[in-house]
Amino acid sequence: SEPCRVGPIDRLWADRTVGAVFVHGPKSVWIERAGVVGPATETFRDRAHLLELVGRLARPTADGVVAFRRRDGSEGTVVFPPAAPDGPVVVLRRGEPGLATVDRLVAAGVVDRSIADLLRMATRARLDIAVIGPEGSGKTALLAALLRDAASSRRVLSLARHRDFRWPLPGKVELVASEAKFAALAAAALQFQPDLVVVDSVRAEDRPAVEKLLGRPGRGTVVALARGLPEPPVDLVVRLGRAGDGLFRAVSVEDAAGAQLFAYRDGGFRRGTAVPTFAEALRRAGFGDALRTVLG
């Protein structure tokens, strides 16, 4: 990140619990985590180091104030000298997970185009998908991107303990398990007979209700879990984790038999050799040619 990106900011940004970074000067960097702002351990070597790296985020303008947007959806502002005499000064805020799109996740390197195309086919063919990863690894963003991608022409339903899936669409139903019991909402979700169900914020006690969703006729469920595979087995598993560069990515994509279809290693996404167990289901859904292209 030092020769190519923004050094200390990248290292802080790799921690998904960090919601914002504030650079007051080369030796004064602060972060916001869970609504609390405090000093960070990362700093810049000196003012020249800060100017060099911040120059990769934005170029100075006449008034010295520049707004910028990063590929992962995060946004920020830089104020350059002389407007900020001790600067430049920077604020960077993480994008809302619910604003994620498939294209943004590809641009940010969370998935590559082949994995994104495979997930798109899987949701349209009503396969069951599990997204597994630790807290802050980007599960909600991936679910939001798949839901947004599918919602234009289909009836979809989201079930979560948050409102990151709150955008309105004619064919979309949003259920929020804040006061209501998760299991009760999961049972209600079955009655809507949606083409696709997206389930986030699953806790251990929610697993029986989620298993009923996975076993529903017609299927088409995407569920995010912190750990462990669900029962019954799902068609496709996406594992999110911290890659060698410190950033969270789709480190592995597997089929129901556990065969690795894609993996992130040696600085890039690599294709496995297995023919997925769900290949015939995609062919029946009309994605035979597209699957051959994705699998190479």
XYZ file of C-alpha atoms in Angstrom:
296
model
C 0.000 0.000 0.000
C 2.938 2.375 0.445
C 4.159 2.474 -3.180
C 0.756 2.092 -4.842
C -2.013 3.211 -2.489
C -2.473 5.273 0.684
C -0.394 3.477 3.307
C -1.666 4.139 6.856
C -5.212 4.838 5.642
C -5.353 1.486 3.834
C -4.130 -0.344 6.896
C -6.811 1.273 9.043
C -9.470 0.711 6.373
C -8.761 -3.025 6.317
C -10.484 -3.163 9.738
C -14.181 -3.262 8.760
C -15.208 -2.036 12.221
C -13.649 1.346 11.398
C -16.393 3.578 10.019
C -14.368 6.728 9.400
C -10.782 7.983 9.339
C -9.808 11.574 10.160
C -6.328 12.833 9.251
C -5.549 16.094 11.069
C -1.898 16.094 10.036
C 1.005 13.659 9.595
C 1.163 12.750 13.285
C -2.528 13.084 14.148
C -4.819 10.372 12.748
C -8.151 9.518 14.362
C -10.754 6.839 13.681
C -14.451 6.321 14.392
C -15.543 2.895 15.580
C -19.117 2.160 16.746
C -19.813 5.874 17.027
C -16.759 6.574 19.210
C -13.904 8.711 17.857
C -10.393 8.209 19.186
C -6.721 8.393 18.128
C -5.289 5.717 15.833
C -1.899 4.066 16.151
C -1.103 4.627 12.455
C 0.602 7.898 11.473
C 2.506 9.296 8.488
C 6.281 9.714 8.549
C 6.154 13.439 7.893
C 4.268 16.098 5.929
C 5.918 15.095 2.631
C 4.774 11.478 3.156
C 1.222 12.668 3.883
C 1.165 14.915 0.796
C 2.437 12.110 -1.431
C -0.108 9.523 -0.333
C -3.111 11.848 -0.084
C -2.292 13.033 -3.604
C -3.391 9.560 -4.749
C -6.866 10.180 -3.368
C -7.371 13.610 -4.929
C -5.571 16.417 -6.730
C -5.527 19.992 -5.369
C -7.941 22.495 -6.858
C -8.000 26.278 -6.812
C -9.960 26.477 -3.550
C -8.097 23.546 -1.996
C -11.224 21.508 -1.124
C -11.742 18.259 -3.028
C -14.426 15.586 -2.587
C -13.505 12.067 -3.704
C -15.034 8.613 -3.937
C -13.191 5.290 -3.707
C -14.032 2.122 -5.613
C -15.416 0.427 -2.490
C -18.135 3.105 -2.216
C -16.477 5.069 0.578
C -16.432 8.852 0.226
C -14.308 11.625 1.644
C -12.960 15.155 1.486
C -9.415 16.521 1.352
C -8.489 20.090 2.267
C -5.070 21.004 0.908
C -2.696 23.772 2.043
C -2.840 26.739 2.266
C -6.495 26.320 3.255
C -5.288 23.714 5.782
C -1.862 25.090 6.843
C -0.855 21.937 8.751
C -2.396 19.623 6.186
C -3.559 18.277 3.994
C -6.406 17.146 6.232
C -8.671 14.261 5.255
C -11.965 12.682 6.260
C -12.917 9.288 4.815
C -16.252 7.631 5.589
C -17.246 4.076 4.778
C -20.121 3.602 2.352
C -23.367 2.139 3.629
C -23.484 -1.648 3.054
C -26.966 -1.315 1.584
C -25.639 0.909 -1.200
C -23.344 -1.809 -2.522
C -23.750 -3.006 -6.091
C -22.190 -5.925 -7.915
C -20.116 -3.555 -10.056
C -18.781 -1.719 -6.990
C -17.775 -4.979 -5.315
C -15.941 -6.047 -8.476
C -14.205 -2.657 -8.678
C -13.191 -2.931 -5.017
C -11.761 -6.420 -5.555
C -14.173 -8.160 -3.167
C -15.083 -10.509 -6.027
C -13.991 -10.636 -9.651
C -16.271 -10.523 -12.682
C -16.416 -14.307 -13.062
C -17.525 -14.818 -9.453
C -20.059 -11.990 -9.783
C -21.495 -13.556 -12.956
C -21.698 -16.947 -11.271
C -23.586 -15.468 -8.292
C -25.926 -13.610 -10.649
C -26.755 -16.851 -12.472
C -27.225 -18.697 -9.182
C -29.767 -16.201 -7.830
C -31.700 -16.174 -11.098
C -31.767 -19.974 -11.162
C -33.109 -19.973 -7.572
C -30.165 -21.779 -6.053
C -29.444 -21.590 -2.342
C -26.333 -19.591 -1.388
C -24.536 -19.223 1.949
C -22.225 -16.257 2.536
C -19.936 -17.043 5.477
C -17.510 -14.679 7.178
C -16.652 -12.909 10.437
C -18.317 -9.718 11.577
C -17.294 -6.780 9.417
C -16.145 -8.924 6.490
C -18.714 -7.489 4.056
C -21.528 -10.058 4.174
C -24.280 -7.408 4.263
C -22.751 -5.549 1.317
C -22.628 -8.722 -0.784
C -26.224 -9.609 0.093
C -27.364 -6.066 -0.712
C -25.608 -6.190 -4.082
C -27.227 -9.515 -5.005
C -30.629 -8.331 -3.817
C -30.351 -5.051 -5.731
C -29.176 -6.914 -8.832
C -32.120 -9.325 -8.754
C -34.869 -6.943 -7.676
C -35.496 -5.162 -10.968
C -37.677 -7.893 -12.446
C -38.470 -10.306 -9.599
C -40.301 -10.570 -6.307
C -37.723 -10.484 -3.544
C -37.841 -10.455 0.253
C -35.209 -9.427 2.805
C -35.124 -10.469 6.452
C -32.581 -8.897 8.823
C -32.145 -7.069 12.119
C -31.180 -3.855 10.365
C -32.445 -1.601 7.572
C -29.566 -1.786 5.125
C -32.005 -3.277 2.584
C -34.494 -0.429 2.895
C -34.705 0.900 -0.679
C -38.250 0.778 -2.148
C -39.117 -1.339 -5.189
C -42.521 -2.618 -6.339
C -41.525 -6.285 -6.114
C -39.609 -6.088 -2.835
C -40.690 -6.836 0.739
C -38.487 -5.790 3.676
C -38.890 -7.528 7.054
C -36.935 -6.245 10.080
C -36.511 -8.432 13.173
C -36.156 -5.661 15.746
C -39.187 -6.251 17.931
C -40.787 -9.227 16.192
C -39.333 -12.709 16.640
C -36.975 -13.763 13.876
C -38.654 -17.175 13.609
C -42.097 -15.588 13.259
C -40.896 -13.341 10.459
C -39.195 -16.267 8.727
C -42.496 -18.177 8.817
C -44.293 -15.134 7.414
C -41.695 -14.846 4.649
C -42.696 -18.298 3.397
C -46.249 -17.088 2.833
C -45.134 -14.406 0.364
C -43.668 -17.021 -2.012
C -40.863 -14.725 -3.195
C -38.494 -15.578 -6.026
C -35.534 -14.734 -3.810
C -35.109 -14.474 -0.031
C -32.083 -12.699 1.450
C -31.443 -13.365 5.165
C -28.853 -11.409 7.160
C -27.866 -11.096 10.842
C -28.544 -14.772 11.582
C -27.855 -15.844 15.162
C -27.432 -19.352 16.514
C -31.038 -19.473 17.760
C -32.284 -18.489 14.293
C -30.846 -21.518 12.528
C -33.986 -23.720 12.664
C -36.058 -20.943 11.063
C -33.405 -20.400 8.394
C -33.338 -24.109 7.604
C -37.069 -23.973 6.823
C -36.428 -21.138 4.383
C -33.671 -23.141 2.734
C -35.987 -26.107 2.374
C -38.907 -24.186 0.856
C -40.397 -25.243 -2.506
C -38.900 -23.298 -5.377
C -35.969 -22.323 -3.137
C -33.845 -19.282 -3.954
C -32.385 -18.203 -0.596
C -29.194 -16.269 0.184
C -28.215 -16.426 3.847
C -25.308 -14.772 5.686
C -23.696 -16.675 8.545
C -20.744 -15.966 10.794
C -19.582 -19.568 10.806
C -20.600 -23.122 9.946
C -22.541 -24.498 7.024
C -26.346 -24.526 7.213
C -28.598 -27.542 7.002
C -29.908 -28.583 4.542
C -26.793 -28.175 2.365
C -26.752 -25.184 0.042
C -25.739 -25.168 -3.623
C -23.055 -22.480 -3.378
C -20.855 -21.234 -0.519
C -19.000 -17.912 -0.591
C -16.430 -17.539 2.180
C -15.335 -14.002 3.002
C -12.069 -13.494 4.829
C -9.013 -11.324 5.129
C -6.675 -11.912 2.192
C -2.902 -11.615 2.245
C -3.113 -7.869 1.578
C -5.208 -7.386 4.729
C -8.460 -6.615 2.890
C -11.632 -8.689 3.139
C -12.455 -10.554 -0.063
C -14.209 -13.692 -1.293
C -11.340 -16.003 -0.364
C -13.163 -19.138 -1.520
C -16.232 -20.099 -3.579
C -17.364 -23.724 -3.196
C -20.161 -26.014 -4.325
C -22.304 -28.351 -2.201
C -19.600 -31.024 -2.214
C -17.005 -28.579 -0.894
C -15.128 -28.418 -4.218
C -13.349 -25.078 -4.609
C -14.527 -23.271 -7.734
C -12.610 -20.033 -7.101
C -10.035 -18.952 -4.519
C -8.073 -15.793 -3.810
C -4.364 -16.529 -3.646
C -1.099 -15.081 -4.921
C -2.716 -11.664 -5.256
C -5.637 -12.654 -7.471
C -8.732 -14.810 -7.961
C -7.888 -18.265 -9.297
C -10.254 -20.737 -10.955
C -10.482 -24.251 -9.559
C -10.772 -27.367 -11.677
C -14.053 -28.809 -10.396
C -17.313 -28.895 -12.323
C -19.860 -27.571 -9.807
C -22.550 -29.865 -8.493
C -25.171 -27.255 -9.483
C -24.042 -27.105 -13.137
C -27.065 -29.045 -14.401
C -29.459 -26.757 -12.501
C -27.922 -23.732 -14.230
C -28.162 -25.444 -17.607
C -31.845 -26.202 -17.069
C -32.356 -22.533 -16.213
C -30.828 -21.518 -19.548
C -27.344 -20.536 -18.327
C -25.331 -23.323 -19.965
C -23.336 -21.084 -22.302
C -22.795 -18.432 -19.626
C -21.569 -21.072 -17.176
C -19.035 -22.387 -19.687
C -17.742 -18.832 -20.142
C -17.390 -18.286 -16.386
C -15.689 -21.606 -15.771
C -13.380 -21.143 -18.756
